[in-house]
mmCIF file of C-alpha atoms in Angstrom:
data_model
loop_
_atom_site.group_PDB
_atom_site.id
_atom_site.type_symbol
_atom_site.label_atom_id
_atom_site.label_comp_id
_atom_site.label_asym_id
_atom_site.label_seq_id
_atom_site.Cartn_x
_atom_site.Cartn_y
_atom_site.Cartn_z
ATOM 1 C CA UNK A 1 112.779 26.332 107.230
ATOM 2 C CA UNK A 2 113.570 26.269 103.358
ATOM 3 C CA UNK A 3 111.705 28.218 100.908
ATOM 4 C CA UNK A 4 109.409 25.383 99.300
ATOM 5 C CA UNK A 5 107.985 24.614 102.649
ATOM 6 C CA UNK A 6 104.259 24.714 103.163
ATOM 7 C CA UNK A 7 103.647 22.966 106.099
ATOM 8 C CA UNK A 8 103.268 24.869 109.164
ATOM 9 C CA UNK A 9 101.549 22.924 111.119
ATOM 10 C CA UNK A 10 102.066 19.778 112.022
ATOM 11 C CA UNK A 11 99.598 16.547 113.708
ATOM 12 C CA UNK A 12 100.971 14.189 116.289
ATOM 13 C CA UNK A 13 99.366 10.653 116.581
ATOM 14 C CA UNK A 14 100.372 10.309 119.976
ATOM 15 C CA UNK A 15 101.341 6.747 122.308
ATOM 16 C CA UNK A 16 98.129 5.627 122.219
ATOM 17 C CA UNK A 17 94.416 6.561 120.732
ATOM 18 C CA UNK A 18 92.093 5.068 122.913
ATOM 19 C CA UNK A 19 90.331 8.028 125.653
ATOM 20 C CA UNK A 20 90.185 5.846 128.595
ATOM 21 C CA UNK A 21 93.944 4.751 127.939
ATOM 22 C CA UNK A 22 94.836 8.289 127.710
ATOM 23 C CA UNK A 23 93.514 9.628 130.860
ATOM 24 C CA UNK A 24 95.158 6.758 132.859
ATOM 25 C CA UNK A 25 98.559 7.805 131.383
ATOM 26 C CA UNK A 26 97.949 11.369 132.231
ATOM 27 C CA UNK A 27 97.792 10.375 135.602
ATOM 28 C CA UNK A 28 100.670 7.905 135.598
ATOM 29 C CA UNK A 29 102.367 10.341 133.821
ATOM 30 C CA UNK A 30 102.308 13.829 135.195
ATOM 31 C CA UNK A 31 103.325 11.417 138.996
ATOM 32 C CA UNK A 32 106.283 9.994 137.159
ATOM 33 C CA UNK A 33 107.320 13.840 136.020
ATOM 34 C CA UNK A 34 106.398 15.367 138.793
ATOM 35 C CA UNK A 35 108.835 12.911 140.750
ATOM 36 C CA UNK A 36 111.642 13.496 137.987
ATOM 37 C CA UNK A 37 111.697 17.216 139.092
ATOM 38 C CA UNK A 38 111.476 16.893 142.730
ATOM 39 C CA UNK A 39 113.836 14.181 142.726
ATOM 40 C CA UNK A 40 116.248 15.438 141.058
ATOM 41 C CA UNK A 41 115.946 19.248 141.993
ATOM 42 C CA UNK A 42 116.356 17.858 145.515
ATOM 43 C CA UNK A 43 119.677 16.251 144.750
ATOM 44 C CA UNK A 44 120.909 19.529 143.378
ATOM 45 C CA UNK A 45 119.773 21.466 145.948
ATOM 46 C CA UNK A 46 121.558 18.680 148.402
ATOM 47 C CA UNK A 47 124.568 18.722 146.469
ATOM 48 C CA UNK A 48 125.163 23.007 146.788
ATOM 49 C CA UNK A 49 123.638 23.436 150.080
ATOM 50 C CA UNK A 50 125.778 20.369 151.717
ATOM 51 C CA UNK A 51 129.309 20.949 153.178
ATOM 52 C CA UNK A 52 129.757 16.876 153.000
ATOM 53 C CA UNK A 53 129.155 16.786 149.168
ATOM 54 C CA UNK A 54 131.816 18.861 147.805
ATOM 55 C CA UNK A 55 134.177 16.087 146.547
ATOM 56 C CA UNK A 56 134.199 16.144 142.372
ATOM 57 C CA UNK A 57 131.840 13.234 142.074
ATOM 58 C CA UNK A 58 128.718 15.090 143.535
ATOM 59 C CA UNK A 59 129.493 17.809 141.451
ATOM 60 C CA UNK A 60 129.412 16.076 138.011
ATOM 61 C CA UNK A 61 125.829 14.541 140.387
ATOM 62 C CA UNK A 62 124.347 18.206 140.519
ATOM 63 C CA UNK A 63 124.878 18.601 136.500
ATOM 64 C CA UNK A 64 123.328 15.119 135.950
ATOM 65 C CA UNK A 65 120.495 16.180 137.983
ATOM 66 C CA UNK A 66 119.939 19.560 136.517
ATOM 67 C CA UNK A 67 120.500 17.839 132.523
ATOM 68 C CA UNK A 68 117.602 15.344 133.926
ATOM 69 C CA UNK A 69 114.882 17.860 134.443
ATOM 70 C CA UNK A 70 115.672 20.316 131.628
ATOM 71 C CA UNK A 71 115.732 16.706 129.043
ATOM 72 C CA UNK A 72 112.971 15.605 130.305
ATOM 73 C CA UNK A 73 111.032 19.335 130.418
ATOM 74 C CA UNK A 74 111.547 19.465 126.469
ATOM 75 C CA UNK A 75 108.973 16.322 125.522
ATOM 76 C CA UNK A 76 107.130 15.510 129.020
ATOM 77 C CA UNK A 77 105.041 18.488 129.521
ATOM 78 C CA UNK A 78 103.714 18.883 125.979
ATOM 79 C CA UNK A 79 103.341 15.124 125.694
ATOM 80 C CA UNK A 80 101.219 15.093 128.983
ATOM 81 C CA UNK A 81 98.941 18.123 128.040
ATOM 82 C CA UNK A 82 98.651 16.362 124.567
ATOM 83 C CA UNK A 83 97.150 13.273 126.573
ATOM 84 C CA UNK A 84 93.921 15.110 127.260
ATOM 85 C CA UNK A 85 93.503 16.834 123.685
ATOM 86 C CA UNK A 86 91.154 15.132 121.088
ATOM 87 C CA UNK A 87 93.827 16.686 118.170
ATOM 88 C CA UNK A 88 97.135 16.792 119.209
ATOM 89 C CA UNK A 89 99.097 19.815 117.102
ATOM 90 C CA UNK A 90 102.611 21.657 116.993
ATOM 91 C CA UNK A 91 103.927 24.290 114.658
ATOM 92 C CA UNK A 92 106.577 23.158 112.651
ATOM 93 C CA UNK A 93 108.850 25.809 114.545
ATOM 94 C CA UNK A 94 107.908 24.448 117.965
ATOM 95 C CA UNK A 95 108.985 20.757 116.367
ATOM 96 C CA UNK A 96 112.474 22.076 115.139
ATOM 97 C CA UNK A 97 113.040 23.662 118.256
ATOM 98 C CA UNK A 98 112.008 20.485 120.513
ATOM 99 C CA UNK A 99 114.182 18.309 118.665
ATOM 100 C CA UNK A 100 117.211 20.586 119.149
ATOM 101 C CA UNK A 101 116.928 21.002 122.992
ATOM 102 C CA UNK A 102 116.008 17.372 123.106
ATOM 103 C CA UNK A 103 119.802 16.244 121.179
ATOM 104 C CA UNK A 104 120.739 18.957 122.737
ATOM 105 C CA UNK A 105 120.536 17.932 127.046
ATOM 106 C CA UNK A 106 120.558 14.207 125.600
ATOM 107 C CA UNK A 107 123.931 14.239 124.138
ATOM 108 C CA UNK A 108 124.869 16.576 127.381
ATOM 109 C CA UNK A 109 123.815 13.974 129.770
ATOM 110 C CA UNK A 110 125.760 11.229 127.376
ATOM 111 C CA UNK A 111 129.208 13.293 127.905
ATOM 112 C CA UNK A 112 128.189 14.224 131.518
ATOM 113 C CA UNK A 113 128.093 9.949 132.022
ATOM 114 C CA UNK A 114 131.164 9.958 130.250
ATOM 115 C CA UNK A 115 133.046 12.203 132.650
ATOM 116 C CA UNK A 116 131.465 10.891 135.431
ATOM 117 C CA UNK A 117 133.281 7.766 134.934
ATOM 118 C CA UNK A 118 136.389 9.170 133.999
ATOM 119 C CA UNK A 119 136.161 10.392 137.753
ATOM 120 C CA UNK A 120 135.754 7.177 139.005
ATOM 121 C CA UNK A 121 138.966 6.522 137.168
ATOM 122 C CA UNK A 122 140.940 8.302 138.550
ATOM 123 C CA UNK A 123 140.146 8.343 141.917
ATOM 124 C CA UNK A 124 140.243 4.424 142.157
ATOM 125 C CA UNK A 125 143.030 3.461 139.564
ATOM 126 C CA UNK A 126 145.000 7.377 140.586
ATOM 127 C CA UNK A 127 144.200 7.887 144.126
ATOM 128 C CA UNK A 128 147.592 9.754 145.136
ATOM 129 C CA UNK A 129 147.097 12.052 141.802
ATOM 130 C CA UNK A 130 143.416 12.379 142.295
ATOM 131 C CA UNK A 131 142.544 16.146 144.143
ATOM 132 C CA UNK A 132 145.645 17.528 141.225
ATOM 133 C CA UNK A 133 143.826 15.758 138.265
ATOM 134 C CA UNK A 134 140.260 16.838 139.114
ATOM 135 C CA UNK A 135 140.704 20.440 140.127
ATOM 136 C CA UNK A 136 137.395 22.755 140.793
ATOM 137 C CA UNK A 137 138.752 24.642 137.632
ATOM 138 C CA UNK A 138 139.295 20.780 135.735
ATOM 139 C CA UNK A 139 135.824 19.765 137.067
ATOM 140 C CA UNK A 140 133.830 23.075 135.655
ATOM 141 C CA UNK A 141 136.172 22.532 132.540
ATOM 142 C CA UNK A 142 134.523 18.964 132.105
ATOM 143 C CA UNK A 143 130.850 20.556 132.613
ATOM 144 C CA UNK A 144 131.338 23.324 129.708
ATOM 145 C CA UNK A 145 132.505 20.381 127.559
ATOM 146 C CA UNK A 146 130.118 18.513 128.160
ATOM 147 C CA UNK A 147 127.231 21.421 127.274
ATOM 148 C CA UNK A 148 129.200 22.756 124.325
ATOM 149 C CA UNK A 149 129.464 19.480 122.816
ATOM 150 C CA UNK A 150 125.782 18.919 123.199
ATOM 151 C CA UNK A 151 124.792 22.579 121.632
ATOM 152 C CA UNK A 152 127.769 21.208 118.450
ATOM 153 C CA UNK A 153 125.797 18.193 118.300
ATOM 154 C CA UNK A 154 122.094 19.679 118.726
ATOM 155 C CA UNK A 155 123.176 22.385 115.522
ATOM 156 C CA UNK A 156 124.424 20.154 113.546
ATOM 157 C CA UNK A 157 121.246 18.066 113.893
ATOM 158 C CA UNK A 158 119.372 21.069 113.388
ATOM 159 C CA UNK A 159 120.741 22.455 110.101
ATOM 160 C CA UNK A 160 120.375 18.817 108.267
ATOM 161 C CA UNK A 161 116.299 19.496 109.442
ATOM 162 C CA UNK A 162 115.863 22.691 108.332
ATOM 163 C CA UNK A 163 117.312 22.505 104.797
ATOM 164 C CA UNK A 164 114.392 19.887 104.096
ATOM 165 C CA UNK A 165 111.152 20.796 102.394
ATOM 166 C CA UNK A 166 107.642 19.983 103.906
ATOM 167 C CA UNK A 167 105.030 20.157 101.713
ATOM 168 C CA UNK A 168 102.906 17.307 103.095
ATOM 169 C CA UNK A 169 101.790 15.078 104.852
ATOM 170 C CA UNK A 170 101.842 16.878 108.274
ATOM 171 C CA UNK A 171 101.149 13.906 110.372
ATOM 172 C CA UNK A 172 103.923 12.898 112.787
ATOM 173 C CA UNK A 173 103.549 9.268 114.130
ATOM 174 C CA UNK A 174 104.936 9.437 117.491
ATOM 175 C CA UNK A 175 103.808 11.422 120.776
ATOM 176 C CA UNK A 176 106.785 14.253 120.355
ATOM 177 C CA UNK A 177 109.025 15.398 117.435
ATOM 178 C CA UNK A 178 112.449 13.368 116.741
ATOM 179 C CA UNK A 179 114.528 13.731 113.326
ATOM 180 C CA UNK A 180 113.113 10.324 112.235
ATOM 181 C CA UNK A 181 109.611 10.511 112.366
ATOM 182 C CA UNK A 182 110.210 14.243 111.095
ATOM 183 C CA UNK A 183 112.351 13.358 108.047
ATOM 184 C CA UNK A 184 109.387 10.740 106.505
ATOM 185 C CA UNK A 185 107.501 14.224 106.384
ATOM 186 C CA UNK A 186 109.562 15.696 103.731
ATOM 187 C CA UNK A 187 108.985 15.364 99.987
ATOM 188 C CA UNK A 188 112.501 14.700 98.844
ATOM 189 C CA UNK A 189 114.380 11.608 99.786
ATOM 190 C CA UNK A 190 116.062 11.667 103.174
ATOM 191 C CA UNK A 191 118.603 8.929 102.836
ATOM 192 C CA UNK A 192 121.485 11.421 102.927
ATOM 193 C CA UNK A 193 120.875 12.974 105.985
ATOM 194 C CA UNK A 194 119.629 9.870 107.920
ATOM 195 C CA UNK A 195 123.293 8.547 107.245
ATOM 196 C CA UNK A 196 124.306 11.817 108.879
ATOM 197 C CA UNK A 197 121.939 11.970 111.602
ATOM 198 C CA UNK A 198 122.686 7.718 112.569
ATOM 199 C CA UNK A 199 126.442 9.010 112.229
ATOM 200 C CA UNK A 200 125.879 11.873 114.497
ATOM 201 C CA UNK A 201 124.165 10.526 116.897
ATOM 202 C CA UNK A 202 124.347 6.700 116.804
ATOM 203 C CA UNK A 203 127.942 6.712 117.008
ATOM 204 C CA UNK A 204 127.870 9.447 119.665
ATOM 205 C CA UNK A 205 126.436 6.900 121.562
ATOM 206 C CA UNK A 206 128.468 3.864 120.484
ATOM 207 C CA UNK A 207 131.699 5.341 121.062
ATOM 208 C CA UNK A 208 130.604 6.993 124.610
ATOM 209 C CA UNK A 209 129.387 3.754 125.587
ATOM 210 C CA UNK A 210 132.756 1.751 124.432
ATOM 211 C CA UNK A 211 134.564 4.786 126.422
ATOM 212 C CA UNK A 212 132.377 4.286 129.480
ATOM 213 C CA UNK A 213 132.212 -0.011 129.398
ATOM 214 C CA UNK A 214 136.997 0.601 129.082
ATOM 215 C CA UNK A 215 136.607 2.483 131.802
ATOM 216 C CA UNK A 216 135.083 0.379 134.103
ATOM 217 C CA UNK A 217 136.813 -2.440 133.001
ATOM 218 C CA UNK A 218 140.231 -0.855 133.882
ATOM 219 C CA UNK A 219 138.418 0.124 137.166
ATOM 220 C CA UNK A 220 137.074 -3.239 138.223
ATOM 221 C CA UNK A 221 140.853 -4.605 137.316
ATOM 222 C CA UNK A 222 142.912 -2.195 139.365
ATOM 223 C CA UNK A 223 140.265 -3.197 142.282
ATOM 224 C CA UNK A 224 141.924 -6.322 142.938
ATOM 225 C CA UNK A 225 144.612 -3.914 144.989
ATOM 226 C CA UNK A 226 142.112 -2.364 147.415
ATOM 227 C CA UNK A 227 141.023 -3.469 150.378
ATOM 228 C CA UNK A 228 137.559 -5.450 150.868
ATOM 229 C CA UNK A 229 136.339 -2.526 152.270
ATOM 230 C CA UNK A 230 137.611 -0.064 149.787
ATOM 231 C CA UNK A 231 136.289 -2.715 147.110
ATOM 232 C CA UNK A 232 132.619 -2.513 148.895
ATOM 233 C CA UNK A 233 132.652 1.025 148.510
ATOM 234 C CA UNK A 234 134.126 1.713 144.740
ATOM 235 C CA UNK A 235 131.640 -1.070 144.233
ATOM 236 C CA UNK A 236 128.751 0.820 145.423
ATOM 237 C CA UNK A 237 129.073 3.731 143.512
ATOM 238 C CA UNK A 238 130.295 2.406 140.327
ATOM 239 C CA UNK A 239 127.365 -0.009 140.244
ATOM 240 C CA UNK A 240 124.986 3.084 140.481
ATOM 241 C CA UNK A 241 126.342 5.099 137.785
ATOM 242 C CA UNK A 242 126.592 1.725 135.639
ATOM 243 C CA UNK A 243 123.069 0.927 136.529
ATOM 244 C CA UNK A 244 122.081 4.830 135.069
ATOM 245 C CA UNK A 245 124.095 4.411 131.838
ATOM 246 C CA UNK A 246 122.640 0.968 130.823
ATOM 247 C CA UNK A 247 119.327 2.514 131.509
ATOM 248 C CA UNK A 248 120.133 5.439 129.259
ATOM 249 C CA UNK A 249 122.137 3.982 126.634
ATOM 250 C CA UNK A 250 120.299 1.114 125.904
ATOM 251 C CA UNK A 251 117.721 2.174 124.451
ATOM 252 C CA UNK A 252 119.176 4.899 122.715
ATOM 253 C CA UNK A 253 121.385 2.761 121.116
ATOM 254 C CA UNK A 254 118.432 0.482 120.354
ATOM 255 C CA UNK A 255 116.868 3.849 118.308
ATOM 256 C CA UNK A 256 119.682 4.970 116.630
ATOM 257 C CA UNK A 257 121.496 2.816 115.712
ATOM 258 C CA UNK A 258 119.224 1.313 112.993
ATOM 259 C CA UNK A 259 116.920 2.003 110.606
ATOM 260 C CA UNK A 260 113.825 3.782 111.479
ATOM 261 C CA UNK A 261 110.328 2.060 111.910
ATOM 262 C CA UNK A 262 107.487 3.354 112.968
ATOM 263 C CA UNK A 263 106.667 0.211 115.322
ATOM 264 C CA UNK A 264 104.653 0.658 118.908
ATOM 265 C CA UNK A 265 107.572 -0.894 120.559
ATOM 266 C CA UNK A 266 109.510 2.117 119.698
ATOM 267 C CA UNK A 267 107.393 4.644 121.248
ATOM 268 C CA UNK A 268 107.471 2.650 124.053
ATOM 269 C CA UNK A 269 110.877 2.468 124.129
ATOM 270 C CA UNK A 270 111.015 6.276 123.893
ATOM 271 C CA UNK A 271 108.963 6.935 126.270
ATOM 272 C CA UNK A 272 111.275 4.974 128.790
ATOM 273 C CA UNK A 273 114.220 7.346 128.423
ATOM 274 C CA UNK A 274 112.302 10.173 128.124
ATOM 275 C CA UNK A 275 109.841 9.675 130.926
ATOM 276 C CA UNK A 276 111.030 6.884 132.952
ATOM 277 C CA UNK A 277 114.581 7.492 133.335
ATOM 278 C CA UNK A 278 114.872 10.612 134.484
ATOM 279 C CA UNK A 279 113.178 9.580 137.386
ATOM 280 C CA UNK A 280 114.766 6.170 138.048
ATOM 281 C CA UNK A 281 117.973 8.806 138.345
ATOM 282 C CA UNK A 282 118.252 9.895 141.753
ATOM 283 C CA UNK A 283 116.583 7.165 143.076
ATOM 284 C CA UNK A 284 118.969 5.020 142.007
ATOM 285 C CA UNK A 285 121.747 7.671 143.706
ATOM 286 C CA UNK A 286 120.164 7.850 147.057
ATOM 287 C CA UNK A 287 119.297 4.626 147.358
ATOM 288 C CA UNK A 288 123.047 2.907 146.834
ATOM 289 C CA UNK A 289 124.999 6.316 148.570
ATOM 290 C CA UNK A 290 124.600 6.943 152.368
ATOM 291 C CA UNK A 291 126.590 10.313 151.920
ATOM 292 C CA UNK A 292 123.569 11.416 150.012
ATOM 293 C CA UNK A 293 120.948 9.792 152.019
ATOM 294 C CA UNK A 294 122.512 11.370 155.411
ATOM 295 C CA UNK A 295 122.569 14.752 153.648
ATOM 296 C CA UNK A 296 118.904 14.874 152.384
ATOM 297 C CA UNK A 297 118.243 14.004 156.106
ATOM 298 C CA UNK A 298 120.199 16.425 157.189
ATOM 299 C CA UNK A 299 118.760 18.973 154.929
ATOM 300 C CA UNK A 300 115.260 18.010 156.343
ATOM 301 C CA UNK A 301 115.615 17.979 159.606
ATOM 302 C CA UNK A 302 117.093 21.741 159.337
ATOM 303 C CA UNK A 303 113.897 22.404 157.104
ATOM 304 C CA UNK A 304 111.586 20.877 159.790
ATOM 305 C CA UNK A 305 113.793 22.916 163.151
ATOM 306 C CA UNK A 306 113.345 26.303 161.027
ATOM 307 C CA UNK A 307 109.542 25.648 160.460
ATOM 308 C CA UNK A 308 109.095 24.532 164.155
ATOM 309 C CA UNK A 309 110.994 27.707 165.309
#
């Protein structure tokens, strides 16, 4: 952090103050995470161990998955422990670092939507071209992107933090550490790098979400062509992954792309993208896919013979 810094420590406020509230969250809480992990763990275990899921689109699926537990792991845990503590603390190292792996996996999962409809693409509006477009060695290609452009993102983030100097307050109002609620902390005027950070990430988000909303315009279009039963079935999957990315973009959009407030409705706003979401996920995949849903079975039932035997 830079020189002038004395703040090491910093205070969070937290979601909510009152005890009783508290406790009930923790409870709510470490269900809804605990059902993020198994979840989605379950879908990428599905996804590798299954000979049925191989195609391109379960593969981008596994990713999704995997980006879903590790986002969520970087704020969940330490928000739900904070729940039962009377003063809720975090060094300012621990902050900086929770704020990059949070941009970080959150800007990973944005690209990871991104290609996941550019799949969709191409195997509804390029059917013929579709196994010679999106290659193993294409697919993995997409993936790296996807994480390198988060860690580009996540830095660049990260250096427009750490040339600020803290030398009071220390008290962070919000239940984890963001670049907002961070930045109101410093003792020089921020105005600068919240253009940078709203242009970073806000139009990150923007322009991802344009991409994503073409795409399945051009998709529903080129439907017209298929057959009913073809259109029940591109239906059916696009409408899960559109479901996931209004979910997720919403209210990041909402966040970032204007100023910064300290209002309740934000934290609760947060907490639905950072808690909620990534457990709404695969239940939204299994629900809408019977490929999936036959193969978790599947998986069971050989789970279940090897315990019997």
């Amino acid at each position: 952090m830079a020189n002038t810094s004395n703040v090491t420590q910093l205070i969070i406020i937290g979601l909510f103050q009152d005890p009783e509230v508290q406790r009930v969250c923790f409870v709510v809480f470490i269900l809804v995470y605990l059902a993020t992990v198994v979840g989605n763990g379950l879908i990428v275990l599905t996804v590798n161990v299954s000979k049925s899921l191989h195609s391109p689109m379960y593969f981008f699926l596994s990713y999704l998955s995997l980006v879903e537990i590790t986002y969520s792991s970087t704020v969940v845990p330490k928000f739900i422990t904070d729940l039962l503590a009377k003063i809720k603390t975090i060094s300012l190292e621990g902050c900086v670092a929770q704020i990059f792996f949070f941009h970080f996996f959150g800007v990973t999962e944005i690209f990871l939507l991104t290609v996941m409809a550019y799949d969709r693409y191409v195997a509804i509006c390029k059917p013929l071209h579709y196994t010679t477009i999106m290659s193993r060695s294409v697919c993995r290609l997409l993936v790296a992107g996807s994480w390198l452009g988060g860690i580009i993102h996540s830095m660049v983030q990260i250096l427009v933090a750490v040339q600020l100097p803290f030398c009071g307050p220390n008290v962070i109002d919000h239940y984890f550490c963001d670049l907002h609620p961070l930045f109101k902390l410093a003792c020089t005027d921020t105005s600068v790098e919240g253009v940078i950070v709203l242009a970073n990430s806000g139009l990150i988000s923007v322009f991802s979400f344009f991409i994503l909303v073409s795409s399945y315009i051009v998709i529903l279009f080129n439907l017209r062509n298929h057959s009913a039963e073809g259109r029940r079935k591109a239906l059916s999957t696009c409408a899960s992954h559109i479901t996931v990315v209004l979910l997720f973009f919403g209210p990041a959009i909402f966040l970032y792309m204007r100023p910064s407030s300290t209002f309740t409705e934000d934290k609760l706003v947060a907490v639905f993208y950072t808690v909620v979401t990534p457990m709404l996920n695969p239940i939204i995949y299994t629900l809408r896919n019977a490929e999936v849903k036959s193969a978790i079975r599947k998986l069971w039932r050989k789970k279940v013979n090897s315990v019997v035997e």
